[in-house]
Amino acid sequence: MGAPMRRQFLHDNRLFPADSVTRAIAQRLFKEVRDLPIVSPHGHTQAQWFASNDPFPDPARLFIVPDHYIFRMLYSQGVKIEDLGVGTYGQTPEAQKAFDARRVWRIFAEHHYLFRGTPTRLWLDYIFQNLFDLKERLTAKNADAYFDAISEALATPEFRPRALYEDFRIEVLATTDSPLDSLEHHLALAKSGWRGRVIPTFRPDAVVDPDYADFATNVARLGEMTGEDTSTWRGYLAALRKSRERFKAAGATATDHGHPTAATADLDAIEATKLFDRVLRNAQPGTQTESHAQHAADAELFRAQMLTEMARMSLDDGLVMQLHPGAFRNHNADVHTRFGRDVGGDIPTATDYVHALRPLLNRFGNDARLTLIVFTLDESSYSRELAPLAGHYPALRLGPAWWFHDSPEGMMRFRELTTETAGFYNTVGFNDDTRAFLSIPTRHDVARRIDCVFLARLVAEHRLEEDEARELATDLAGNLARKAYRL
Amino acid sequence: MGAPMRRQFLHDNRLFPADSVTRAIAQRLFKEVRDLPIVSPHGHTQAQWFASNDPFPDPARLFIVPDHYIFRMLYSQGVKIEDLGVGTYGQTPEAQKAFDARRVWRIFAEHHYLFRGTPTRLWLDYIFQNLFDLKERLTAKNADAYFDAISEALATPEFRPRALYEDFRIEVLATTDSPLDSLEHHLALAKSGWRGRVIPTFRPDAVVDPDYADFATNVARLGEMTGEDTSTWRGYLAALRKSRERFKAAGATATDHGHPTAATADLDAIEATKLFDRVLRNAQPGTQTESHAQHAADAELFRAQMLTEMARMSLDDGLVMQLHPGAFRNHNADVHTRFGRDVGGDIPTATDYVHALRPLLNRFGNDARLTLIVFTLDESSYSRELAPLAGHYPALRLGPAWWFHDSPEGMMRFRELTTETAGFYNTVGFNDDTRAFLSIPTRHDVARRIDCVFLARLVAEHRLEEDEARELATDLAGNLARKAYRL
Amino acid sequence: MGAPMRRQFLHDNRLFPADSVTRAIAQRLFKEVRDLPIVSPHGHTQAQWFASNDPFPDPARLFIVPDHYIFRMLYSQGVKIEDLGVGTYGQTPEAQKAFDARRVWRIFAEHHYLFRGTPTRLWLDYIFQNLFDLKERLTAKNADAYFDAISEALATPEFRPRALYEDFRIEVLATTDSPLDSLEHHLALAKSGWRGRVIPTFRPDAVVDPDYADFATNVARLGEMTGEDTSTWRGYLAALRKSRERFKAAGATATDHGHPTAATADLDAIEATKLFDRVLRNAQPGTQTESHAQHAADAELFRAQMLTEMARMSLDDGLVMQLHPGAFRNHNADVHTRFGRDVGGDIPTATDYVHALRPLLNRFGNDARLTLIVFTLDESSYSRELAPLAGHYPALRLGPAWWFHDSPEGMMRFRELTTETAGFYNTVGFNDDTRAFLSIPTRHDVARRIDCVFLARLVAEHRLEEDEARELATDLAGNLARKAYRL
C-alpha cells in the first residue's frame, strides 16, 4: 500500500475529506478498525464455493456476469445483454458455447469510464490493486493484460475460495437460502473440519409470497421436506417452524424477507386460515377464481400476515428478522422475460413504514427479545419514519444503507439522517449484501472509512470526543453486527 | 468558558466546521449574536412555574421524566418505562411513592452513551457545564456526584424559575394552552409586578378536533366558559372568538394547531353547519350513528374547515397562526394505553402541503395581514412544496426545523433546502418548542451556531458578503421571530 | 475580472469551497471549461428578438417583469403585482400607459436583500458586474444610478440581441414553441445570413393536453395548418407527424412535454381511438357529457397515451423527447385569474416515476435509438427512482436540476444523489431553461462551477483522478448536451 506505482489509482486516503483536521482524525480512527475481522451477516455468496473450493472461473464470469451493478450500467449505455452472456440467456447451451470471456472483458474495459463516481469503480480498483497487484487504471488498452493477470492469479491456490476467506480475515459469512434448499453445502462445510464459518439465512419468499413463481408447488414441496400437511394453515405454519429449526441447526441466526412493501398484518386465526385457503387455492394452476385485483390484495395481505407470523416464530426460536422491502422487481418486462430475475431492472419505490409496520410492531414491537432489522430503498424515510420508529420500539433496528445506497454518499446520508434521532446503537453495523465474494473486503473498507469520516466530523465539530468516536468506530465495524445478528 | 477543565466535554467552537476559513467567519458572526436576548415564541413550559416560583424538583424529575427525547431512546434500548416513572403511570400514587430519583438518574447515566451524536447530548452537556459547573462528562461512575451537585444547586435561589428566566436573558416566553385553561397563572404573573413576559398561545385542538378525547364535553365546557351556545355552529364560532379575545387580553399573539395532516377546507356556511352538527352529534357518548370511515372523514374535514375558520378570525383579531401537522400520534397502542399521550411513540408521516393548504391559501393566502407559520416533520417537503409556497403566498411563512429535526443536521438541511427558493425572510427565526425550561439557552445556542455556520459557508463561497451575513445572523437570532409573532 | 473594485460583489472564486485543497482542484478544472462555447438545448427565449434584433427595453421590462423568480419573491413579501406591471395585467393598455420603469426598478432595489442566498442574486450580480460594469452592490440608494447605467448600455449596438449572442459565445440556442406557431422568426433567421443558430423545440401541450385552454380549437387549428382531419385519431396523429416534420425542417432536434404527472400509457389502437373521440367531444363547448371526475381521468390518460405516441414518432423522425412533469400549475386561483399563466404560483408536487413511466419504457425504453430526457421537481425521486431507471433503460437520460432546483445547492444535490447509481454519462449536461436572455452566461457559469466543485471533491477524496475529472468537466459543460440533443 502507498507504493508510488499504486498511488496511481487507489490512494490510501481515499474517501477521507480534504480538510486536514478532519482527515487526521479520520485516519486515526480508521487505523483502529482497518484490520479488524470481517463480520458479514447478510449477503449472497454461495456455500458451494467453499464446500467444493474450486477455483473461480475467468475474469468475465467472476466480475461481469454476476454483477448487476455492472451490466445494468453497460446496458443503460447501449451494450447488449447477449454480448455479456448475462442472466438466464447466459445459461443456455448455445450462449455458454459462444461465451468469449476475453471479449466480455474488453467490452467492460472499453466502458470502464461509465463507472466514474460510482461505488463499482471504487470496489473494482481495490480488488485490482490489492488482490491482483495491478498497477494501472483499467483502460481499453490494458484490457488484455488485466485479463491475463487476473486469469493467472485465479489459477493459483491463493485464489481458491477458502484461501481468500482466510486472507480476508472473515469471521463469519452468512448466505441467503430458500427453505427448499437442502443446505447440503453448509452441512458439508460443517463436517469438513475447515475453520471458516459460513452460515445460512432463512429466506422464505418462495413459500410465503403468493406472487412468487410456482408458489403452490413450493408450498407442497415444503410439506414434503418437513412431513407436514402444508395444504392447511396449521400444517403450513408447522412446516415453516420445522424448516426454521433445520436452518438453525445448520448455523442460521437470522431470517430475511424481500417484500414489495413493508406491509404487515395481524389477523386472527380464523381470518388467517381463510386467507391462506384462498391464496393457496388461487395459486393452483387452472383454478383461479378471484379477480386480478382481489388476488393482488390477498397476496399483499398474506405477505403482510406472514411477516407477523415470522416475528411470532422468532420470539420462539430466537432467529433475528430482516425486512428488505420496497423494490419494484423486474420493471423491464421484456428484459425480464428474456433474461430472468435480477436482470430486469429492479427499481425502488416510495415506501411507507409508519402505517405498514404498525400491526407487527403493535403486536411484538415492545418485546426486546425480538430483533427486527429494517432496510429501505427510500431515503426520504430515514429521518421521517425509520429513525423515529427505531428510536422508540425495543424490537426495531435499522439496517445499513442498502443496494443503490450502499455507496459513500449513500452511507453518509444514512448516518446524517438517522443518528440524531435513532443514535448509533439502534443501527446494526454493515452488511456487504454481495454476490461478489472478492468485493467483500473493499465493501467493508468503504463502510469503515465512511463511518470514520462521519465520526471524525463529529469530533472536529466538538460534538463527540475522540475516545467515544474510537469506541463507536469499533462498534460499527463489527460489534453491533455481532450483537444484532446474535453471532 | 474555555477553561481547561471544561474543554473536556463542551468546546467553545462546538458545531463550527473544521475548515479554518469558514470557522473564523462563523466565529465572527456568532460573536454578534451569542449574547442577544432570547425570544421564545413557541414552547411548552408552564406559566405556573414562574407564578409560584417554587424550586424545581430533583434531577430525575427535572431532566428525565418530562423529556420524551430521553425516555424514547432509553425505551428503544430495553429500559422499562416503569423504571423511569414516566407518563400517566408515573403519576399514580404507587408510582409516586416508589419513585427513586437517584435510581432513575443512575439508569440514565449508565445509558448516556446512547445519546452520542444526538442533540440531547449537546443540550445536556451545555446545561451540566454552564448551569451546574460540572467538569467531567457524565458516566455511570460519576452519576451520584452529578445527582448531588445538581440537587444542591436546585435548592438555591439562583435556580428558582424567575431567577433562571432572568439569567437566561429571556425577552419573551410563550407557553401553549387550551381554550379550556383558566390562564390563572398568566394573569397572576401579569399582576405580580415581576418583569418577565410569559404569554399564552391559543391551542384549540381539544375543542376543534373531533378525535380529541372528550371532544363533546370540551365543546360544552367552552360554551359555559364563554356564555355561548356551542351546540350550534354559530354559537361555537362565537365562543372561539371570545376565547381568543381572552387569550389576547392575557398577552397571546398567536394560535397553534396540531393536526394529523395539513388539510384545509373552505366550505360554505350551510355545509359547515351540517358538518358541525354531524360531528358534534357523533361525539356524544352512545349516539354514534356514522360508520367509522364516515366519522374519520368528517373529523378530518372538520379539522380542515376549522383551520380556515381560524385564519378568518386571525384576520379579525390579529393573532398569528401556527400549523404543526404530520405526526402519527400514539403509534404504539399498548404503551399509549398504559402510559398516556406523548409517551406512546409519535411518528412523522409523509405530508402533503400543496393540495392540503390550497383551500385556505386560496381564501386568505393573498392577504399580507395574515401570518400563517407552517412546520413540517417531512423534510422532503422543504424544497418541493414548502419553500415554493412560502416564496409565493404573502400570508405564508416557514417555521424552523421541528422536533426530530430540531438538531444540527436538521437545521442545516432546513437552510440548505429552503433558502434558495424562499430566502431567509420568509422564515421566522427559531422556536425552542421545549418542555425543558433549562434547555432553552442551549437550544438557542445551537440554532444560532448553525445559522452562523450556514451563513459563514455562503460568505466563504462568496455567495454573500460578510456585512449581509452579520445582518442576517441578527435577524435570524431574534428580529424575524419578533416580526412574525408580532412581539 | 478580479479588479479590486469588482471584488466587492462578485468574487472570482464564487461557489468554490473554502477548503484550499478542493478549491485549488476546482479552480484548475474550471479553467478548462470557463470559456467553452455555450450549448443551450432548452429554454424560453424568443426567436423574434434575434430576427428583429431590436434593442431590449428598459431595465424593469428586461429584468423584473418577465422573471417569475423575482416577482414571486417580491409578491411573497407583500409587494403588489400591479405595482410591478406583471402578467396579463401588465399587458392591458391602462397598465402599459401607467408603467413607470424607474419606479418598478426602485421597488426591486429596495427589496434586493430578500434575494440573499438565492440563485437570482448570483445571476443578477454577474450580469450587473460583467455586462454592465457596475461596481457596487445594488441598494435602494444606488437604484437610480443602476437604472441609468443599464438604460444607457441597452441603447448601444453591443447590447442588441445578436451582438450579445455572439459575445456570450453561444453555439446553439433552442427556444420552446407551440405546434400552432408559424416559426416565422426561426425561418427568417435562417434566411438572414446571420451565423447564430436559434432552433425551435416542439412543445405540443396546447394540442395534446385536454385541460389546456381552448384545446378543441387548438386541435382544429392544427388540422388546418397541416391539411389533416384532426377530428379523427388517425388524422390527428398524422397532423402531429407533419407538424414535427415542419419543426425539424426549421432546425428542431427535440420535443418537450410539460405534464402535471409523469404518467404514460400504452393503449391499443381501438382504446386510443375511443379515448380521443371522448376527449375531443368533451372539449367542444357546450357538449360536456362526462362527469368532472371522468373527464379528469380521461384527460390524464390521454396525456399519458400521447407521451407514448410521441416516443413512437421520435423513433421515426429522430427528435429527442423531454419530459418536464410534476408542477401544480396556477396554485393561486385568484392571482391566476387576474394575472394569467406563469404568475399564479406553480408549485411542485410529489411525483412518481417508477409506475408512471413503465408503460412507455416497456414499449420503447429498450430501444437505444430513442432518447427520453426526464426532469423532476421532486428531489426525493433522484436516488430512489430516476437514477436507478436511467442506470438501466438505454433510452432514458436524466435532465439537470430544474427550476426551483436550478441553483448551487440544487445542482450539488443532483450530482450527489444521481451519480453513484446513474453515473455521469446518463445525464445530459446543463439546460439554462431561461426566459432571461442576459442570464444565460451566468447560469452556465454557475452550472460549470458546481460541476467542477463536485468533481474536485471526488478528486480530493481520491475517488477519481484529475485527468478523468478534466474530461468529465468538459463533457458536462457541452459534449453531453451536444450528444443527447443531437446537436
Coordinates of N, CA, C and O in Angstrom, one line a residue, chain A residues 147-204:
Chain A
F147 N -6.8 -9.0 -18.1 CA -7.4 -10.3 -18.3 C -6.4 -11.4 -18.0 O -6.7 -12.4 -17.2
D148 N -5.3 -11.3 -18.5 CA -4.3 -12.3 -18.3 C -3.8 -12.4 -16.9 O -3.6 -13.5 -16.3
A149 N -3.5 -11.2 -16.3 CA -3.0 -11.2 -14.9 C -4.1 -11.8 -14.0 O -3.7 -12.6 -13.1
I150 N -5.3 -11.4 -14.2 CA -6.3 -12.0 -13.3 C -6.5 -13.5 -13.5 O -6.6 -14.2 -12.5
S151 N -6.6 -13.9 -14.8 CA -6.7 -15.3 -15.1 C -5.6 -16.1 -14.4 O -5.9 -17.2 -13.8
E152 N -4.4 -15.6 -14.5 CA -3.2 -16.3 -14.0 C -3.4 -16.5 -12.5 O -3.2 -17.5 -11.9
A153 N -3.7 -15.4 -11.8 CA -3.9 -15.4 -10.4 C -5.0 -16.4 -9.9 O -4.8 -17.1 -9.0
L154 N -6.1 -16.4 -10.7 CA -7.2 -17.2 -10.3 C -6.8 -18.7 -10.3 O -7.5 -19.5 -9.7
A155 N -5.8 -19.0 -11.1 CA -5.4 -20.5 -11.2 C -4.6 -20.9 -10.0 O -4.3 -22.1 -9.8
T156 N -4.1 -20.0 -9.2 CA -3.2 -20.3 -8.1 C -4.0 -20.7 -6.8 O -5.2 -20.3 -6.6
P157 N -3.4 -21.5 -5.9 CA -4.1 -21.9 -4.7 C -4.5 -20.7 -3.8 O -5.5 -20.8 -3.1
E158 N -3.8 -19.6 -3.9 CA -4.1 -18.5 -3.0 C -5.5 -17.8 -3.4 O -6.0 -17.1 -2.6
F159 N -6.0 -18.2 -4.6 CA -7.2 -17.6 -5.0 C -8.4 -18.5 -4.9 O -9.5 -18.2 -5.4
R160 N -8.1 -19.7 -4.3 CA -9.3 -20.6 -4.0 C -10.2 -19.9 -3.0 O -9.7 -19.2 -2.1
P161 N -11.5 -20.2 -3.0 CA -12.4 -19.6 -2.1 C -12.0 -19.6 -0.6 O -12.0 -18.6 0.1
R162 N -11.6 -20.8 -0.1 CA -11.2 -20.9 1.3 C -10.0 -20.0 1.6 O -9.9 -19.4 2.7
A163 N -9.0 -20.1 0.7 CA -7.8 -19.3 1.0 C -8.2 -17.8 1.0 O -7.7 -17.0 1.9
L164 N -9.0 -17.4 0.1 CA -9.4 -15.9 0.1 C -10.2 -15.6 1.4 O -10.0 -14.6 2.0
Y165 N -11.1 -16.5 1.8 CA -11.9 -16.3 3.0 C -10.9 -16.0 4.2 O -11.1 -15.1 5.0
E166 N -9.9 -16.8 4.3 CA -8.9 -16.6 5.4 C -8.1 -15.4 5.2 O -7.9 -14.6 6.2
D167 N -7.7 -15.1 4.0 CA -6.9 -13.9 3.7 C -7.7 -12.7 4.0 O -7.2 -11.7 4.4
F168 N -9.0 -12.7 3.8 CA -9.9 -11.6 4.0 C -10.2 -11.4 5.5 O -10.8 -10.4 5.9
R169 N -9.7 -12.3 6.3 CA -10.0 -12.2 7.8 C -11.5 -12.2 8.1 O -12.0 -11.4 8.9
I170 N -12.2 -13.1 7.4 CA -13.7 -13.2 7.6 C -13.9 -14.0 8.9 O -13.3 -15.1 9.0
E171 N -14.8 -13.5 9.7 CA -15.1 -14.2 11.0 C -16.3 -15.0 10.8 O -16.4 -16.1 11.3
V172 N -17.3 -14.5 10.1 CA -18.5 -15.3 9.8 C -19.1 -14.7 8.5 O -19.0 -13.5 8.3
L173 N -19.6 -15.6 7.7 CA -20.2 -15.2 6.4 C -21.6 -15.8 6.3 O -21.7 -17.1 6.2
A174 N -22.6 -15.0 6.2 CA -24.0 -15.6 6.0 C -24.4 -15.6 4.6 O -24.2 -14.6 3.9
T175 N -24.9 -16.7 4.1 CA -25.5 -16.7 2.8 C -27.0 -16.5 2.9 O -27.5 -16.4 4.1
T176 N -27.7 -16.5 1.8 CA -29.2 -16.3 1.8 C -29.8 -17.5 1.1 O -29.4 -17.8 -0.1
D177 N -30.7 -18.2 1.7 CA -31.2 -19.5 1.2 C -32.7 -19.8 1.3 O -33.3 -19.3 2.3
S178 N -33.2 -20.5 0.4 CA -34.6 -20.8 0.4 C -34.9 -22.0 1.3 O -34.0 -22.9 1.5
P179 N -36.1 -22.0 1.9 CA -36.4 -23.2 2.7 C -36.4 -24.5 1.9 O -36.4 -25.6 2.5
L180 N -36.5 -24.3 0.6 CA -36.5 -25.5 -0.3 C -35.0 -26.0 -0.5 O -34.8 -27.0 -1.2
D181 N -34.1 -25.3 -0.1 CA -32.7 -25.6 -0.3 C -32.3 -26.7 0.7 O -32.7 -26.7 1.9
S182 N -31.5 -27.7 0.3 CA -31.1 -28.8 1.1 C -30.0 -28.4 2.2 O -29.8 -29.1 3.1
L183 N -29.4 -27.3 1.9 CA -28.3 -26.8 2.8 C -27.1 -27.8 2.8 O -26.3 -27.8 3.7
E184 N -27.1 -28.6 1.8 CA -26.1 -29.7 1.8 C -24.6 -29.1 1.8 O -23.8 -29.7 2.5
H185 N -24.4 -27.9 1.2 CA -23.1 -27.4 1.2 C -22.7 -26.8 2.6 O -21.6 -26.9 3.0
H186 N -23.7 -26.2 3.2 CA -23.4 -25.8 4.6 C -23.1 -26.9 5.5 O -22.2 -26.9 6.3
L187 N -23.9 -28.0 5.3 CA -23.7 -29.2 6.2 C -22.3 -29.8 5.9 O -21.6 -30.2 6.8
A188 N -22.0 -29.9 4.6 CA -20.7 -30.5 4.2 C -19.6 -29.7 4.8 O -18.6 -30.2 5.3
L189 N -19.7 -28.3 4.7 CA -18.7 -27.5 5.3 C -18.5 -27.7 6.8 O -17.3 -27.7 7.3
A190 N -19.6 -27.8 7.5 CA -19.5 -28.0 8.9 C -18.8 -29.3 9.3 O -18.0 -29.3 10.3
K191 N -19.0 -30.3 8.4 CA -18.3 -31.6 8.7 C -16.8 -31.6 8.2 O -16.1 -32.5 8.4
S192 N -16.5 -30.6 7.4 CA -15.2 -30.6 6.6 C -14.0 -30.4 7.5 O -12.9 -30.7 7.1
G193 N -14.2 -29.8 8.7 CA -13.1 -29.5 9.5 C -12.4 -28.2 9.2 O -11.6 -27.7 9.9
W194 N -12.9 -27.6 8.1 CA -12.3 -26.2 7.8 C -12.8 -25.2 8.8 O -14.0 -25.3 9.2
R195 N -12.0 -24.3 9.2 CA -12.4 -23.4 10.3 C -13.3 -22.2 9.9 O -13.8 -21.5 10.7
G196 N -13.5 -22.1 8.6 CA -14.4 -21.0 8.2 C -15.8 -21.2 8.7 O -16.3 -22.3 8.8
R197 N -16.5 -20.0 9.0 CA -17.9 -20.1 9.4 C -18.9 -19.5 8.4 O -18.9 -18.3 8.2
V198 N -19.5 -20.4 7.6 CA -20.4 -20.0 6.5 C -21.8 -20.5 6.9 O -22.0 -21.7 6.9
I199 N -22.7 -19.5 7.2 CA -24.0 -19.9 7.8 C -25.1 -19.5 6.9 O -25.0 -18.5 6.2
P200 N -26.2 -20.3 6.9 CA -27.3 -19.9 6.0 C -28.2 -18.9 6.7 O -28.1 -18.7 7.9
T201 N -29.0 -18.3 5.8 CA -30.1 -17.4 6.3 C -31.4 -17.8 5.7 O -31.5 -18.2 4.5
F202 N -32.4 -17.9 6.5 CA -33.7 -18.4 6.1 C -34.5 -17.3 5.4 O -35.0 -16.4 6.0
R203 N -34.6 -17.5 4.0 CA -35.3 -16.5 3.2 C -36.5 -17.2 2.5 O -36.4 -17.8 1.5
P204 N -37.7 -17.1 3.2 CA -38.8 -17.9 2.7 C -39.7 -17.3 1.6 O -40.8 -17.8 1.4

